[in-house]
Amino acid sequence: MVSTAETRKAVEDVSADYKYGFVTDIDTEKAPIGLSEEVIRFISAKKNEPEWMLKHRLKAYKMWLKMEEPDWSLLHYEKIDLSKTYFYSAPKSAADGPQSLEDVDPELLETYKKLGIPLKEQEMLAGVQNIAVDVVFDSVSVATTFKKTLNEKGIIFCSISEAIIDYPEMVQKYMGSVVPMHDNFYAALNNAVFTDGTFVYIPKGVRCPMELSTYFRINEQNTGQFERTLIIADEGSYVSYLEGCTAPQRDENQLHAAVVELVILDDAEIKYSTVQNWYPGDKDGKGGIYNFVTKRAACRGVNAKVSWTQVETGSAITWKYPSCILQGDGSVGEFYSVAITNNHQQADTGTKMIHIGKNTKSVIISKGISAGKAQNIYRGLVKVMSNAENARNFTQCDSLLIGDRCGAHTVPYIEVKNPSAQMEHEATTSKISEEQLFYCQQRGLNIEEAMGVVVNGFCKDVMIQLPMEFAVEAQKLLGISLEGSVG
Amino acid sequence: MLEIKDLHVEVGGTGILKGLNLTINAGEVHAIMGPNGAGKSTLSYAIAGKEGYEITKGSVTFKGKNFLALECHERAGEGLFLGMQYPVEIPGVSNMNFLKTALNSIRRYKDLPEMAAVEFLKFIRSKASELKMDIEMLKRSVNVGFSGGEKKRNEMVQMAVLEPCFAVLDETDSGLDIDALRTVSEGINRFRSPENAALIITHYQRLLDYVVPDFVHILAEGKIVKTGDKDLALYLEEHGYGAIENDAA
Ligand SMILES: Nc1ncnc2c1ncn2[C@@H]1O[C@H](COP(=O)(O)OP(=O)(O)OP(=O)(O)O)[C@@H](O)[C@H]1O
Ligand SMILES: [Mg+2]
């Protein structure tokens, strides 16, 4: 954390021209409740940001004020009262949150056990206070070696806050170039109040020698509810980035509104994999996270390639459309998604593929699984612009229903403005079969394992896209996510 | 090993089994024959604990334990294997993975350590070659696109891998060509031992030429109506079920 004297100075600097006066006590750990210009200045000052960043935030805030919270026909939830939300709280004080594992939802702990997560890590994930990070992770040394290798290759992998200070030109050039601040209600909000996130730059011709994972950084900082990620793959480079972890994470913040921007230049490739497993709430849906994410990739260069792979099992509500803007000729966008909803969870996910360049290609494979009383919606847009000669798309959307109180909806939009486009669309909806479950159970699998096997089979086309280290855990997770949905 | 007493089973509110008695001791092989719809598969499902097969009366004891109190997978863990009349397809799940998951579930139930990947591979290769199953078939999704005969042979591979002590084989001989029938019969004979027992459901006396049963039962109208030795199967082949039912009446 920034030292108090420095912070005070920064605040004084920014508040000099602040006409309503700056009254907030800088020593408090939380910004004042609700959202206001004052709160934004507070955040920016706390983070020691340069002037341009503060301006960026304030501009976004002004836009946001004029925007309406979207209303989706198929999602039902109680709106969050933003005037009663804290937008910034400094690294958690020991007084907040559970003091020991005894204060944590036993069901959550049960899940950790099933995933085989060591006790110390369980404490960290559950947000138990006062645990020494170096005890939690033996990986401090791992992380150091890791950083050294990256440095040698000229790869930048740091927090977005550091990048704002250390690489301002790059951040200014690319931030907001893929997801403009006025893109949508939550993106605007994120621009105004984001507290941290990740920055990655892969230089020309460099193949990142390891999977970059936020998991390595989880001990370094609490990224908070408005996460901001920016990844730039320069010409001919390659990187595989992993976001999230399979263990369900708890957070006191109910609303999560991240923005992820990927920029891919000539012949470069980004593979972005997510396992999202935020706390979905209890059986009645209480206390779950609302996850409203804007993720977008711009294939700016010739033959640029991006692939999004996501396994979404958590959150009470997920609203998320990782999208690809296929601008460079011959660029390729891929979207592989597994979304599981159980109990009262709702997921509205899908993708947008915007074909702008010639000979661009996109692939969409979406597997939606609903159980309990959950709703699962696939919403996809494939758009072929008039100059996009020979654009090709293949879309496959499969839904699997478990029980008869859940729902699956597929809403595909196709907009083609160039007659040379080739579009293929396949969709299926099926129910999990009692016969399959019985077959597995007769071979010794308990009902949960049986479900896991059948569901993993259903999702295979997506799961094989995940990096190995993720895939094994994700497979376990699928089974666990569906517990209690049958029998 | 297995003792069934006065078993009544309903499916969807309809009584299918109506007071069935059957005792099978370790080391014995029993065959059950009977007309279509008599309730043979129903019996196998009731023993295995399939959902929807409601036991309204009677008892099933397995190695002295009340089998009806156990869940389906626990019964498998106790050593029951059911070779199904219609093996199910599980898309996206490789046969090999499925077998490994199943084997390790059962080993866990028995408090045995899980089998590691390398050891498992060796194990399954030997089992597959015993049953003349092409290794390539093990890489394919469980039963997906398998021919009728291949599915049945796959059931036998599973049985060989899971090493049960009691096997119910529901028309495992149907759809097999002559060579496959011989291979499967050899598999059953290999399984035969003083510790193991089997219940073979079949329509054809043919299988019983290779696997000679200790007892042959006729199941009709929800009950065992006649019990004999392998000659009963021969008699049936000649005279049909009509003759037996008339006898019984
Ligand atoms: N879900 C169900 N609801 C009602 N009746 C059922 C149901 N399932 C099976 N049955 C009936 O139960 C009876 C016994 O069926 P079962 O499959 O046990 O016969 P089987 O002896 O194995 O016949 P086969 O020789 O043709 O395999 C049949 O009349 C069948 O129609
Ligand atoms: Mg039958």
JSON list of N, CA and C in Angstrom, two decimals, chain A residues 36-66:
[
{"chain": "A", "resi": 36, "resn": "SER", "atom": "N", "xyz": [-19.80, 8.86, -6.69]},
{"chain": "A", "resi": 36, "resn": "SER", "atom": "CA", "xyz": [-19.80, 10.29, -6.95]},
{"chain": "A", "resi": 36, "resn": "SER", "atom": "C", "xyz": [-18.43, 10.65, -7.49]},
{"chain": "A", "resi": 37, "resn": "GLU", "atom": "N", "xyz": [-18.31, 11.87, -8.01]},
{"chain": "A", "resi": 37, "resn": "GLU", "atom": "CA", "xyz": [-17.02, 12.33, -8.49]},
{"chain": "A", "resi": 37, "resn": "GLU", "atom": "C", "xyz": [-15.98, 12.25, -7.37]},
{"chain": "A", "resi": 38, "resn": "GLU", "atom": "N", "xyz": [-16.44, 12.56, -6.21]},
{"chain": "A", "resi": 38, "resn": "GLU", "atom": "CA", "xyz": [-15.55, 12.55, -5.06]},
{"chain": "A", "resi": 38, "resn": "GLU", "atom": "C", "xyz": [-14.97, 11.15, -4.82]},
{"chain": "A", "resi": 39, "resn": "VAL", "atom": "N", "xyz": [-15.82, 10.16, -4.96]},
{"chain": "A", "resi": 39, "resn": "VAL", "atom": "CA", "xyz": [-15.37, 8.78, -4.76]},
{"chain": "A", "resi": 39, "resn": "VAL", "atom": "C", "xyz": [-14.32, 8.41, -5.81]},
{"chain": "A", "resi": 40, "resn": "ILE", "atom": "N", "xyz": [-14.57, 8.85, -7.03]},
{"chain": "A", "resi": 40, "resn": "ILE", "atom": "CA", "xyz": [-13.64, 8.53, -8.11]},
{"chain": "A", "resi": 40, "resn": "ILE", "atom": "C", "xyz": [-12.28, 9.21, -7.87]},
{"chain": "A", "resi": 41, "resn": "ARG", "atom": "N", "xyz": [-12.31, 10.43, -7.45]},
{"chain": "A", "resi": 41, "resn": "ARG", "atom": "CA", "xyz": [-11.06, 11.13, -7.13]},
{"chain": "A", "resi": 41, "resn": "ARG", "atom": "C", "xyz": [-10.34, 10.42, -5.99]},
{"chain": "A", "resi": 42, "resn": "PHE", "atom": "N", "xyz": [-11.11, 9.95, -5.06]},
{"chain": "A", "resi": 42, "resn": "PHE", "atom": "CA", "xyz": [-10.56, 9.23, -3.92]},
{"chain": "A", "resi": 42, "resn": "PHE", "atom": "C", "xyz": [-9.82, 7.97, -4.39]},
{"chain": "A", "resi": 43, "resn": "ILE", "atom": "N", "xyz": [-10.48, 7.21, -5.26]},
{"chain": "A", "resi": 43, "resn": "ILE", "atom": "CA", "xyz": [-9.88, 5.97, -5.77]},
{"chain": "A", "resi": 43, "resn": "ILE", "atom": "C", "xyz": [-8.58, 6.29, -6.51]},
{"chain": "A", "resi": 44, "resn": "SER", "atom": "N", "xyz": [-8.67, 7.26, -7.40]},
{"chain": "A", "resi": 44, "resn": "SER", "atom": "CA", "xyz": [-7.52, 7.61, -8.23]},
{"chain": "A", "resi": 44, "resn": "SER", "atom": "C", "xyz": [-6.35, 8.08, -7.36]},
{"chain": "A", "resi": 45, "resn": "ALA", "atom": "N", "xyz": [-6.68, 8.83, -6.34]},
{"chain": "A", "resi": 45, "resn": "ALA", "atom": "CA", "xyz": [-5.65, 9.34, -5.44]},
{"chain": "A", "resi": 45, "resn": "ALA", "atom": "C", "xyz": [-5.04, 8.20, -4.64]},
{"chain": "A", "resi": 46, "resn": "LYS", "atom": "N", "xyz": [-5.89, 7.33, -4.14]},
{"chain": "A", "resi": 46, "resn": "LYS", "atom": "CA", "xyz": [-5.41, 6.18, -3.38]},
{"chain": "A", "resi": 46, "resn": "LYS", "atom": "C", "xyz": [-4.42, 5.37, -4.20]},
{"chain": "A", "resi": 47, "resn": "LYS", "atom": "N", "xyz": [-4.68, 5.35, -5.50]},
{"chain": "A", "resi": 47, "resn": "LYS", "atom": "CA", "xyz": [-3.84, 4.54, -6.37]},
{"chain": "A", "resi": 47, "resn": "LYS", "atom": "C", "xyz": [-2.68, 5.33, -6.97]},
{"chain": "A", "resi": 48, "resn": "ASN", "atom": "N", "xyz": [-2.59, 6.60, -6.55]},
{"chain": "A", "resi": 48, "resn": "ASN", "atom": "CA", "xyz": [-1.45, 7.41, -7.00]},
{"chain": "A", "resi": 48, "resn": "ASN", "atom": "C", "xyz": [-1.40, 7.58, -8.52]},
{"chain": "A", "resi": 49, "resn": "GLU", "atom": "N", "xyz": [-2.53, 7.71, -9.11]},
{"chain": "A", "resi": 49, "resn": "GLU", "atom": "CA", "xyz": [-2.59, 7.69, -10.57]},
{"chain": "A", "resi": 49, "resn": "GLU", "atom": "C", "xyz": [-2.21, 9.03, -11.20]},
{"chain": "A", "resi": 50, "resn": "PRO", "atom": "N", "xyz": [-1.69, 8.97, -12.44]},
{"chain": "A", "resi": 50, "resn": "PRO", "atom": "CA", "xyz": [-1.44, 10.22, -13.17]},
{"chain": "A", "resi": 50, "resn": "PRO", "atom": "C", "xyz": [-2.77, 10.90, -13.55]},
{"chain": "A", "resi": 51, "resn": "GLU", "atom": "N", "xyz": [-2.63, 12.15, -13.86]},
{"chain": "A", "resi": 51, "resn": "GLU", "atom": "CA", "xyz": [-3.78, 12.98, -14.18]},
{"chain": "A", "resi": 51, "resn": "GLU", "atom": "C", "xyz": [-4.67, 12.39, -15.29]},
{"chain": "A", "resi": 52, "resn": "TRP", "atom": "N", "xyz": [-4.02, 11.90, -16.35]},
{"chain": "A", "resi": 52, "resn": "TRP", "atom": "CA", "xyz": [-4.81, 11.40, -17.49]},
{"chain": "A", "resi": 52, "resn": "TRP", "atom": "C", "xyz": [-5.74, 10.26, -17.10]},
{"chain": "A", "resi": 53, "resn": "MET", "atom": "N", "xyz": [-5.29, 9.49, -16.14]},
{"chain": "A", "resi": 53, "resn": "MET", "atom": "CA", "xyz": [-6.13, 8.37, -15.72]},
{"chain": "A", "resi": 53, "resn": "MET", "atom": "C", "xyz": [-7.36, 8.88, -14.96]},
{"chain": "A", "resi": 54, "resn": "LEU", "atom": "N", "xyz": [-7.12, 9.85, -14.12]},
{"chain": "A", "resi": 54, "resn": "LEU", "atom": "CA", "xyz": [-8.24, 10.44, -13.40]},
{"chain": "A", "resi": 54, "resn": "LEU", "atom": "C", "xyz": [-9.25, 11.03, -14.38]},
{"chain": "A", "resi": 55, "resn": "LYS", "atom": "N", "xyz": [-8.73, 11.71, -15.40]},
{"chain": "A", "resi": 55, "resn": "LYS", "atom": "CA", "xyz": [-9.62, 12.30, -16.42]},
{"chain": "A", "resi": 55, "resn": "LYS", "atom": "C", "xyz": [-10.43, 11.22, -17.11]},
{"chain": "A", "resi": 56, "resn": "HIS", "atom": "N", "xyz": [-9.74, 10.13, -17.43]},
{"chain": "A", "resi": 56, "resn": "HIS", "atom": "CA", "xyz": [-10.40, 8.99, -18.08]},
{"chain": "A", "resi": 56, "resn": "HIS", "atom": "C", "xyz": [-11.57, 8.49, -17.21]},
{"chain": "A", "resi": 57, "resn": "ARG", "atom": "N", "xyz": [-11.29, 8.35, -15.94]},
{"chain": "A", "resi": 57, "resn": "ARG", "atom": "CA", "xyz": [-12.32, 7.86, -15.01]},
{"chain": "A", "resi": 57, "resn": "ARG", "atom": "C", "xyz": [-13.50, 8.82, -14.93]},
{"chain": "A", "resi": 58, "resn": "LEU", "atom": "N", "xyz": [-13.18, 10.09, -14.84]},
{"chain": "A", "resi": 58, "resn": "LEU", "atom": "CA", "xyz": [-14.26, 11.07, -14.67]},
{"chain": "A", "resi": 58, "resn": "LEU", "atom": "C", "xyz": [-15.12, 11.16, -15.93]},
{"chain": "A", "resi": 59, "resn": "LYS", "atom": "N", "xyz": [-14.46, 11.03, -17.09]},
{"chain": "A", "resi": 59, "resn": "LYS", "atom": "CA", "xyz": [-15.19, 11.06, -18.35]},
{"chain": "A", "resi": 59, "resn": "LYS", "atom": "C", "xyz": [-16.16, 9.87, -18.41]},
{"chain": "A", "resi": 60, "resn": "ALA", "atom": "N", "xyz": [-15.64, 8.72, -18.03]},
{"chain": "A", "resi": 60, "resn": "ALA", "atom": "CA", "xyz": [-16.47, 7.52, -18.03]},
{"chain": "A", "resi": 60, "resn": "ALA", "atom": "C", "xyz": [-17.65, 7.68, -17.07]},
{"chain": "A", "resi": 61, "resn": "TYR", "atom": "N", "xyz": [-17.35, 8.26, -15.93]},
{"chain": "A", "resi": 61, "resn": "TYR", "atom": "CA", "xyz": [-18.39, 8.46, -14.93]},
{"chain": "A", "resi": 61, "resn": "TYR", "atom": "C", "xyz": [-19.52, 9.34, -15.47]},
{"chain": "A", "resi": 62, "resn": "LYS", "atom": "N", "xyz": [-19.13, 10.40, -16.18]},
{"chain": "A", "resi": 62, "resn": "LYS", "atom": "CA", "xyz": [-20.15, 11.31, -16.74]},
{"chain": "A", "resi": 62, "resn": "LYS", "atom": "C", "xyz": [-21.00, 10.59, -17.78]},
{"chain": "A", "resi": 63, "resn": "MET", "atom": "N", "xyz": [-20.37, 9.77, -18.57]},
{"chain": "A", "resi": 63, "resn": "MET", "atom": "CA", "xyz": [-21.13, 8.98, -19.56]},
{"chain": "A", "resi": 63, "resn": "MET", "atom": "C", "xyz": [-22.07, 8.01, -18.85]},
{"chain": "A", "resi": 64, "resn": "TRP", "atom": "N", "xyz": [-21.53, 7.38, -17.84]},
{"chain": "A", "resi": 64, "resn": "TRP", "atom": "CA", "xyz": [-22.30, 6.37, -17.11]},
{"chain": "A", "resi": 64, "resn": "TRP", "atom": "C", "xyz": [-23.57, 6.96, -16.51]},
{"chain": "A", "resi": 65, "resn": "LEU", "atom": "N", "xyz": [-23.42, 8.20, -16.01]},
{"chain": "A", "resi": 65, "resn": "LEU", "atom": "CA", "xyz": [-24.58, 8.86, -15.39]},
{"chain": "A", "resi": 65, "resn": "LEU", "atom": "C", "xyz": [-25.76, 8.94, -16.35]},
{"chain": "A", "resi": 66, "resn": "LYS", "atom": "N", "xyz": [-25.44, 9.05, -17.63]},
{"chain": "A", "resi": 66, "resn": "LYS", "atom": "CA", "xyz": [-26.51, 9.20, -18.63]},
{"chain": "A", "resi": 66, "resn": "LYS", "atom": "C", "xyz": [-27.04, 7.86, -19.12]}
]
